[in-house]
mmCIF file of C-alpha atoms and ligand atoms in Angstrom:
data_model
loop_
_atom_site.group_PDB
_atom_site.id
_atom_site.type_symbol
_atom_site.label_atom_id
_atom_site.label_comp_id
_atom_site.label_asym_id
_atom_site.label_seq_id
_atom_site.Cartn_x
_atom_site.Cartn_y
_atom_site.Cartn_z
ATOM 1 C CA MET A 1 -17.800 -9.378 11.007
ATOM 2 C CA ARG A 2 -14.961 -8.860 8.499
ATOM 3 C CA HIS A 3 -11.657 -7.077 9.088
ATOM 4 C CA LEU A 4 -8.850 -6.319 6.628
ATOM 5 C CA ILE A 5 -5.560 -7.042 8.369
ATOM 6 C CA SER A 6 -3.567 -8.910 5.708
ATOM 7 C CA PRO A 7 -3.781 -8.524 1.914
ATOM 8 C CA LEU A 8 -4.787 -12.202 1.855
ATOM 9 C CA ASP A 9 -7.940 -11.568 3.893
ATOM 10 C CA LEU A 10 -9.641 -11.001 0.538
ATOM 11 C CA SER A 11 -9.772 -13.976 -1.837
ATOM 12 C CA VAL A 12 -8.955 -13.377 -5.508
ATOM 13 C CA ASP A 13 -12.703 -13.449 -6.298
ATOM 14 C CA GLU A 14 -13.539 -10.996 -3.515
ATOM 15 C CA LEU A 15 -10.751 -8.713 -4.682
ATOM 16 C CA ASP A 16 -12.023 -8.943 -8.235
ATOM 17 C CA ASN A 17 -15.499 -7.911 -7.080
ATOM 18 C CA LEU A 18 -14.040 -5.077 -5.026
ATOM 19 C CA LEU A 19 -12.167 -3.771 -8.097
ATOM 20 C CA LYS A 20 -15.400 -3.846 -10.094
ATOM 21 C CA LEU A 21 -17.222 -1.960 -7.347
ATOM 22 C CA ALA A 22 -14.437 0.652 -7.160
ATOM 23 C CA ALA A 23 -14.547 1.051 -10.961
ATOM 24 C CA ASP A 24 -18.304 1.601 -10.782
ATOM 25 C CA ILE A 25 -17.836 4.204 -8.031
ATOM 26 C CA LEU A 26 -15.171 5.936 -10.140
ATOM 27 C CA ALA A 27 -17.596 6.063 -13.075
ATOM 28 C CA ASP A 28 -20.536 7.419 -11.031
ATOM 29 C CA LYS A 29 -19.559 8.820 -7.645
ATOM 30 C CA GLU A 30 -22.928 10.503 -7.164
ATOM 31 C CA LYS A 31 -24.749 7.144 -7.044
ATOM 32 C CA TYR A 32 -22.882 6.243 -3.849
ATOM 33 C CA SER A 33 -22.975 9.611 -2.106
ATOM 34 C CA HIS A 34 -25.498 8.757 0.627
ATOM 35 C CA ILE A 35 -24.965 5.061 1.281
ATOM 36 C CA CYS A 36 -23.069 5.748 4.516
ATOM 37 C CA ASP A 37 -25.355 8.492 5.842
ATOM 38 C CA GLY A 38 -25.207 8.272 9.634
ATOM 39 C CA LYS A 39 -22.122 6.004 9.674
ATOM 40 C CA LYS A 40 -18.786 6.974 11.206
ATOM 41 C CA LEU A 41 -15.220 6.022 10.356
ATOM 42 C CA ALA A 42 -12.550 6.326 13.050
ATOM 43 C CA THR A 43 -8.953 6.843 11.904
ATOM 44 C CA LEU A 44 -6.519 5.787 14.639
ATOM 45 C CA PHE A 45 -3.080 6.802 13.390
ATOM 46 C CA TYR A 46 -0.127 6.219 15.708
ATOM 47 C CA GLU A 47 2.291 7.029 12.840
ATOM 48 C CA PRO A 48 2.475 9.870 10.300
ATOM 49 C CA SER A 49 0.327 9.705 7.189
ATOM 50 C CA THR A 50 -1.002 12.005 4.490
ATOM 51 C CA ARG A 51 -2.499 9.847 1.766
ATOM 52 C CA THR A 52 -3.770 6.875 3.702
ATOM 53 C CA ARG A 53 -5.554 8.805 6.444
ATOM 54 C CA LEU A 54 -6.916 11.556 4.233
ATOM 55 C CA SER A 55 -7.998 9.199 1.454
ATOM 56 C CA PHE A 56 -9.866 7.121 4.050
ATOM 57 C CA GLU A 57 -11.529 10.271 5.356
ATOM 58 C CA SER A 58 -12.293 11.503 1.858
ATOM 59 C CA ALA A 59 -13.730 8.058 1.020
ATOM 60 C CA MET A 60 -16.100 8.091 4.014
ATOM 61 C CA LEU A 61 -17.160 11.707 3.371
ATOM 62 C CA ASN A 62 -17.833 10.854 -0.298
ATOM 63 C CA LEU A 63 -20.161 8.087 0.914
ATOM 64 C CA GLY A 64 -22.124 10.520 3.085
ATOM 65 C CA GLY A 65 -20.583 9.334 6.357
ATOM 66 C CA GLN A 66 -18.590 11.170 8.977
ATOM 67 C CA VAL A 67 -15.076 10.807 10.363
ATOM 68 C CA LEU A 68 -13.333 11.137 13.710
ATOM 69 C CA GLY A 69 -9.912 10.153 14.952
ATOM 70 C CA PHE A 70 -6.387 11.105 15.856
ATOM 71 C CA SER A 71 -3.344 11.523 13.675
ATOM 72 C CA SER A 72 -0.480 10.890 16.094
ATOM 73 C CA ALA A 73 0.196 8.747 19.133
ATOM 74 C CA ASP A 74 0.984 11.824 21.252
ATOM 75 C CA SER A 75 -2.462 13.285 20.703
ATOM 76 C CA SER A 76 -4.165 10.074 21.922
ATOM 77 C CA SER A 77 -4.212 8.241 25.255
ATOM 78 C CA ALA A 78 -1.398 6.037 23.936
ATOM 79 C CA ALA A 79 0.794 8.832 25.326
ATOM 80 C CA LYS A 80 -0.628 7.951 28.774
ATOM 81 C CA GLY A 81 0.087 4.261 28.271
ATOM 82 C CA GLU A 82 -3.279 2.981 27.027
ATOM 83 C CA SER A 83 -3.132 -0.301 25.106
ATOM 84 C CA VAL A 84 -4.451 -0.711 21.558
ATOM 85 C CA ALA A 85 -6.865 -3.339 22.918
ATOM 86 C CA ASP A 86 -8.438 -0.854 25.337
ATOM 87 C CA THR A 87 -8.525 1.943 22.775
ATOM 88 C CA ILE A 88 -10.406 -0.143 20.193
ATOM 89 C CA ARG A 89 -12.932 -1.309 22.819
ATOM 90 C CA ILE A 90 -13.764 2.340 23.410
ATOM 91 C CA ILE A 91 -13.756 3.316 19.726
ATOM 92 C CA SER A 92 -16.170 0.420 19.031
ATOM 93 C CA GLY A 93 -18.760 2.484 20.894
ATOM 94 C CA TYR A 94 -17.955 5.687 19.013
ATOM 95 C CA ALA A 95 -17.716 4.586 15.361
ATOM 96 C CA ASP A 96 -18.930 1.916 12.897
ATOM 97 C CA ILE A 97 -15.540 1.067 11.326
ATOM 98 C CA ALA A 98 -11.916 1.883 12.144
ATOM 99 C CA ALA A 99 -8.670 2.245 10.182
ATOM 100 C CA ILE A 100 -5.564 1.849 12.313
ATOM 101 C CA ARG A 101 -1.890 2.565 11.563
ATOM 102 C CA HIS A 102 0.708 1.589 14.132
ATOM 103 C CA PRO A 103 4.519 1.315 14.227
ATOM 104 C CA LYS A 104 4.325 -2.155 15.817
ATOM 105 C CA GLU A 105 3.832 -5.128 13.544
ATOM 106 C CA GLY A 106 0.619 -6.941 14.502
ATOM 107 C CA ALA A 107 -1.058 -4.051 16.387
ATOM 108 C CA PRO A 108 -4.070 -3.874 14.007
ATOM 109 C CA LEU A 109 -4.487 -7.657 14.348
ATOM 110 C CA VAL A 110 -4.574 -7.292 18.145
ATOM 111 C CA ALA A 111 -7.111 -4.472 17.779
ATOM 112 C CA SER A 112 -9.335 -6.681 15.614
ATOM 113 C CA LEU A 113 -9.445 -9.330 18.366
ATOM 114 C CA TYR A 114 -10.943 -6.833 20.822
ATOM 115 C CA SER A 115 -13.139 -4.905 18.411
ATOM 116 C CA ASP A 116 -16.898 -4.909 17.896
ATOM 117 C CA ILE A 117 -16.496 -3.038 14.590
ATOM 118 C CA PRO A 118 -14.548 -3.865 11.390
ATOM 119 C CA VAL A 119 -10.852 -2.982 11.696
ATOM 120 C CA ILE A 120 -8.702 -2.062 8.698
ATOM 121 C CA ASN A 121 -4.915 -2.274 8.875
ATOM 122 C CA ALA A 122 -3.666 1.062 7.510
ATOM 123 C CA GLY A 123 -0.011 -0.002 7.894
ATOM 124 C CA ASP A 124 1.680 -1.951 10.700
ATOM 125 C CA GLY A 125 5.397 -1.263 11.059
ATOM 126 C CA GLY A 126 7.482 -2.879 8.333
ATOM 127 C CA HIS A 127 4.915 -5.661 7.911
ATOM 128 C CA ASN A 128 1.815 -5.033 5.797
ATOM 129 C CA HIS A 129 -0.197 -2.254 4.202
ATOM 130 C CA PRO A 130 -3.174 -3.984 2.596
ATOM 131 C CA THR A 131 -5.109 -0.879 1.528
ATOM 132 C CA GLN A 132 -2.057 0.456 -0.314
ATOM 133 C CA THR A 133 -2.039 -2.914 -2.067
ATOM 134 C CA LEU A 134 -5.687 -2.472 -3.019
ATOM 135 C CA THR A 135 -4.782 0.974 -4.353
ATOM 136 C CA ASP A 136 -1.831 -0.447 -6.304
ATOM 137 C CA ILE A 137 -3.861 -3.286 -7.765
ATOM 138 C CA PHE A 138 -6.724 -0.952 -8.699
ATOM 139 C CA THR A 139 -4.160 1.230 -10.488
ATOM 140 C CA ILE A 140 -2.713 -1.722 -12.418
ATOM 141 C CA TYR A 141 -6.215 -3.001 -13.234
ATOM 142 C CA ASN A 142 -7.322 0.397 -14.571
ATOM 143 C CA LEU A 143 -4.199 1.181 -16.550
ATOM 144 C CA LYS A 144 -3.081 -2.263 -17.769
ATOM 145 C CA HIS A 145 -6.504 -3.999 -17.843
ATOM 146 C CA ARG A 146 -4.990 -7.202 -16.501
ATOM 147 C CA LEU A 147 -3.237 -8.463 -13.382
ATOM 148 C CA ASP A 148 -1.677 -11.636 -14.767
ATOM 149 C CA ASN A 149 1.527 -12.063 -16.800
ATOM 150 C CA MET A 150 3.126 -8.995 -15.312
ATOM 151 C CA THR A 151 6.838 -8.443 -14.707
ATOM 152 C CA ILE A 152 7.160 -6.126 -11.726
ATOM 153 C CA GLY A 153 10.367 -4.505 -10.515
ATOM 154 C CA PHE A 154 10.385 -3.443 -6.873
ATOM 155 C CA CYS A 155 13.192 -0.975 -6.260
ATOM 156 C CA GLY A 156 14.580 0.554 -3.060
ATOM 157 C CA ASP A 157 13.909 -0.505 0.512
ATOM 158 C CA LEU A 158 12.531 -4.009 0.141
ATOM 159 C CA LYS A 159 13.438 -4.904 3.713
ATOM 160 C CA PHE A 160 11.280 -2.403 5.582
ATOM 161 C CA GLY A 161 8.871 -1.386 2.802
ATOM 162 C CA ARG A 162 5.520 -2.780 3.925
ATOM 163 C CA THR A 163 3.811 -1.785 0.671
ATOM 164 C CA VAL A 164 6.222 -4.094 -1.173
ATOM 165 C CA HIS A 165 5.563 -6.996 1.198
ATOM 166 C CA SER A 166 1.803 -6.706 0.822
ATOM 167 C CA LEU A 167 1.824 -6.262 -2.940
ATOM 168 C CA ILE A 168 4.072 -9.308 -3.434
ATOM 169 C CA ASN A 169 1.722 -11.373 -1.259
ATOM 170 C CA ALA A 170 -1.280 -10.302 -3.299
ATOM 171 C CA MET A 171 0.271 -10.496 -6.798
ATOM 172 C CA VAL A 172 1.667 -14.032 -6.507
ATOM 173 C CA ARG A 173 -1.930 -15.225 -6.764
ATOM 174 C CA TYR A 174 -2.075 -14.245 -10.465
ATOM 175 C CA PRO A 175 -0.540 -16.499 -13.135
ATOM 176 C CA GLY A 176 2.619 -15.487 -14.985
ATOM 177 C CA VAL A 177 3.714 -12.859 -12.481
ATOM 178 C CA LYS A 178 7.480 -12.392 -12.216
ATOM 179 C CA PHE A 179 9.529 -10.094 -9.983
ATOM 180 C CA TYR A 180 12.802 -8.198 -10.170
ATOM 181 C CA LEU A 181 13.802 -7.344 -6.590
ATOM 182 C CA ILE A 182 16.165 -4.394 -6.930
ATOM 183 C CA SER A 183 17.873 -3.234 -3.744
ATOM 184 C CA PRO A 184 21.200 -2.798 -1.983
ATOM 185 C CA ASP A 185 22.282 -6.015 -0.199
ATOM 186 C CA GLU A 186 21.331 -4.546 3.181
ATOM 187 C CA LEU A 187 17.749 -3.827 2.075
ATOM 188 C CA LYS A 188 16.753 -7.122 0.436
ATOM 189 C CA ILE A 189 13.268 -8.522 1.069
ATOM 190 C CA PRO A 190 12.943 -10.498 4.318
ATOM 191 C CA ASP A 191 13.746 -14.213 4.216
ATOM 192 C CA TYR A 192 10.255 -15.176 5.390
ATOM 193 C CA LEU A 193 8.787 -13.677 2.210
ATOM 194 C CA LYS A 194 11.344 -15.407 0.028
ATOM 195 C CA GLU A 195 10.868 -18.784 1.657
ATOM 196 C CA GLU A 196 7.173 -18.812 2.505
ATOM 197 C CA VAL A 197 5.773 -16.856 -0.431
ATOM 198 C CA LEU A 198 8.144 -16.810 -3.419
ATOM 199 C CA ASP A 199 9.927 -20.168 -3.115
ATOM 200 C CA ALA A 200 6.886 -21.948 -1.690
ATOM 201 C CA GLY A 201 4.755 -20.705 -4.588
ATOM 202 C CA ASN A 202 7.405 -21.440 -7.239
ATOM 203 C CA ILE A 203 7.361 -17.799 -8.255
ATOM 204 C CA GLU A 204 10.012 -16.577 -10.683
ATOM 205 C CA TYR A 205 12.133 -13.780 -9.209
ATOM 206 C CA ILE A 206 15.554 -12.219 -9.673
ATOM 207 C CA GLU A 207 17.387 -10.332 -6.918
ATOM 208 C CA THR A 208 19.725 -7.659 -8.230
ATOM 209 C CA ASN A 209 21.460 -4.426 -7.231
ATOM 210 C CA SER A 210 21.069 -3.008 -10.725
ATOM 211 C CA LEU A 211 18.039 -0.986 -11.751
ATOM 212 C CA GLU A 212 19.631 -0.548 -15.199
ATOM 213 C CA ASP A 213 19.804 -4.315 -15.815
ATOM 214 C CA ALA A 214 16.207 -4.872 -14.792
ATOM 215 C CA MET A 215 14.688 -1.856 -16.564
ATOM 216 C CA PRO A 216 14.130 -3.212 -20.136
ATOM 217 C CA ASN A 217 12.221 -6.235 -18.805
ATOM 218 C CA LEU A 218 9.662 -4.455 -16.655
ATOM 219 C CA ASP A 219 5.934 -3.911 -17.180
ATOM 220 C CA ILE A 220 5.798 -2.082 -13.855
ATOM 221 C CA LEU A 221 8.532 -0.316 -11.916
ATOM 222 C CA TYR A 222 7.487 0.122 -8.270
ATOM 223 C CA MET A 223 9.856 2.622 -6.634
ATOM 224 C CA THR A 224 10.023 2.961 -2.845
ATOM 225 C CA ARG A 225 11.443 5.324 -0.259
ATOM 226 C CA VAL A 226 14.196 4.146 2.092
ATOM 227 C CA GLN A 227 12.248 3.848 5.368
ATOM 228 C CA ARG A 228 14.267 6.108 7.641
ATOM 229 C CA GLU A 229 12.018 5.590 10.677
ATOM 230 C CA ARG A 230 12.729 1.835 10.738
ATOM 231 C CA PHE A 231 16.535 2.112 10.792
ATOM 232 C CA PHE A 232 18.400 1.518 14.045
ATOM 233 C CA ASN A 233 21.218 3.736 12.930
ATOM 234 C CA GLU A 234 21.095 7.123 11.154
ATOM 235 C CA ALA A 235 24.514 6.559 9.515
ATOM 236 C CA ASP A 236 23.168 3.470 7.709
ATOM 237 C CA TYR A 237 20.171 5.454 6.513
ATOM 238 C CA ILE A 238 22.388 8.224 5.163
ATOM 239 C CA ARG A 239 24.606 5.728 3.371
ATOM 240 C CA LEU A 240 21.678 3.923 1.744
ATOM 241 C CA LYS A 241 19.085 6.630 1.189
ATOM 242 C CA ASP A 242 20.139 7.621 -2.328
ATOM 243 C CA SER A 243 20.950 4.127 -3.605
ATOM 244 C CA TYR A 244 18.530 4.572 -6.516
ATOM 245 C CA ILE A 245 17.423 7.757 -8.180
ATOM 246 C CA LEU A 246 15.160 7.287 -11.182
ATOM 247 C CA ASP A 247 15.660 9.924 -13.870
ATOM 248 C CA LEU A 248 14.826 10.294 -17.568
ATOM 249 C CA LYS A 249 18.210 8.924 -18.625
ATOM 250 C CA LYS A 250 17.605 5.650 -16.769
ATOM 251 C CA LEU A 251 14.163 5.399 -18.386
ATOM 252 C CA GLU A 252 15.609 5.358 -21.911
ATOM 253 C CA THR A 253 15.739 1.562 -21.954
ATOM 254 C CA ALA A 254 12.290 1.073 -20.390
ATOM 255 C CA LYS A 255 9.241 -0.179 -22.291
ATOM 256 C CA ASP A 256 7.026 2.583 -23.688
ATOM 257 C CA ASP A 257 4.054 1.367 -21.704
ATOM 258 C CA MET A 258 5.832 0.551 -18.426
ATOM 259 C CA LEU A 259 4.012 1.978 -15.399
ATOM 260 C CA ILE A 260 6.132 3.890 -12.889
ATOM 261 C CA MET A 261 4.442 3.483 -9.524
ATOM 262 C CA HIS A 262 5.329 4.681 -6.017
ATOM 263 C CA PRO A 263 3.193 4.529 -2.860
ATOM 264 C CA LEU A 264 4.535 8.008 -1.959
ATOM 265 C CA PRO A 265 5.853 9.996 -0.181
ATOM 266 C CA ARG A 266 8.901 10.201 -2.416
ATOM 267 C CA VAL A 267 12.094 11.689 -1.080
ATOM 268 C CA ASN A 268 14.895 11.593 -3.693
ATOM 269 C CA GLU A 269 14.237 8.314 -5.431
ATOM 270 C CA ILE A 270 12.338 9.770 -8.392
ATOM 271 C CA ALA A 271 13.706 12.955 -9.961
ATOM 272 C CA PRO A 272 10.947 15.554 -10.503
ATOM 273 C CA GLU A 273 11.730 15.537 -14.252
ATOM 274 C CA VAL A 274 10.101 12.081 -14.410
ATOM 275 C CA ASP A 275 6.738 13.467 -13.270
ATOM 276 C CA ASN A 276 5.848 14.636 -16.779
ATOM 277 C CA ASP A 277 6.723 11.317 -18.430
ATOM 278 C CA CYS A 278 3.476 9.617 -19.476
ATOM 279 C CA ARG A 279 4.640 6.410 -17.769
ATOM 280 C CA ALA A 280 4.682 8.095 -14.345
ATOM 281 C CA VAL A 281 1.380 7.195 -12.674
ATOM 282 C CA TYR A 282 2.126 7.726 -8.962
ATOM 283 C CA PHE A 283 -0.118 10.753 -8.533
ATOM 284 C CA LYS A 284 -2.951 8.989 -10.332
ATOM 285 C CA GLN A 285 -2.266 5.953 -8.122
ATOM 286 C CA ALA A 286 -2.783 8.057 -4.964
ATOM 287 C CA HIS A 287 -6.042 9.380 -6.411
ATOM 288 C CA TYR A 288 -7.360 5.867 -7.150
ATOM 289 C CA GLY A 289 -6.851 5.108 -3.451
ATOM 290 C CA VAL A 290 -10.009 7.016 -2.572
ATOM 291 C CA TYR A 291 -12.275 4.872 -4.780
ATOM 292 C CA ILE A 292 -10.942 1.510 -3.687
ATOM 293 C CA ARG A 293 -11.258 2.616 -0.046
ATOM 294 C CA MET A 294 -14.862 3.658 -0.706
ATOM 295 C CA ALA A 295 -15.498 0.172 -2.067
ATOM 296 C CA LEU A 296 -13.759 -1.428 0.916
ATOM 297 C CA ILE A 297 -15.767 0.577 3.472
ATOM 298 C CA LEU A 298 -19.016 -0.435 1.736
ATOM 299 C CA ARG A 299 -18.053 -4.116 1.748
ATOM 300 C CA LEU A 300 -16.822 -4.251 5.340
ATOM 301 C CA LEU A 301 -19.942 -2.456 6.556
ATOM 302 C CA GLY A 302 -21.997 -5.010 4.597
ATOM 303 C CA LEU A 303 -23.727 -2.233 2.653
ATOM 304 C CA MET A 304 -22.888 -3.560 -0.863
HETATM 305 C C1 NCD B 1 3.667 4.137 2.473
HETATM 306 C C2 NCD B 1 3.631 3.609 3.909
HETATM 307 O O1 NCD B 1 3.124 4.303 4.794
HETATM 308 O O2 NCD B 1 4.091 2.509 4.074
HETATM 309 N N1 NCD B 1 2.950 5.326 2.330
HETATM 310 C C3 NCD B 1 1.608 5.269 2.051
HETATM 311 O O3 NCD B 1 0.824 4.809 2.842
HETATM 312 N N2 NCD B 1 1.204 5.677 0.854
HETATM 313 C C4 NCD B 1 5.034 4.209 1.911
HETATM 314 C C5 NCD B 1 6.068 4.991 2.673
HETATM 315 O O4 NCD B 1 5.796 5.589 3.710
HETATM 316 O O5 NCD B 1 7.194 5.014 2.182
#
């Protein structure tokens, strides 16, 4: 049985095949509309979500399956003190596959150890978010038609932003990938990623506070929200929350074909005036998330 806990649980070849399957689904959704008839997806969300939970549910419904689940810890038995291990043992008897989001790093991994059904990590604390990474990579693949030789600027909260951590882990596997890591000093990417992934893999990267300096070099600008819920101190959040605000003026020096991505939700970090710029692809990115999750469900259930 396969789970998806880390972005590295899929090899580059498996990911490549998954992208091809998602592209085929995107081209002919109807062909896949009954493959999951009779199957159920459980969404176990101990943290807020709009896109991830609903795109998973939409994906399963598009495949002909059904969905059940909870969307907050207080509406589940977690509020009574039940462990994730016990919950997944029970859900294994109610559903065929589960997507789990939890504020504690490692909770989906624990769930997978006690599960009789495939478990998908839908975000664990400030750690990983592998299905957002699949969404991001599917977006790059569709819009740039390559994954190698890409200069990617990550901007904002690189310390707590799990989507950044997962995408870096996945992208270093492609040749010629280079990163600009743009953040305030307090929100730099964790040392373990620098040492174990970037330095260990001899990956070229530049850490900077300046979005303006990085801008002309980027093929992709990946903006992120400052992760308020992971701060210990509200005053620090308030001080750092508007460190970067992307607007049309700042985009003047960007390449004409640079992609502006964001996992969403955005707060202030992208001015609404940017939405109509043809380089802004974040809404499209969220939409692609349905198709790659359809492909993932089919693979993990062993149906394709
Ligand atoms: C992201 C997350 O939950 O980490 N959202 C998402 O799943 N699209 C990014 C965020 O919350 O800032």
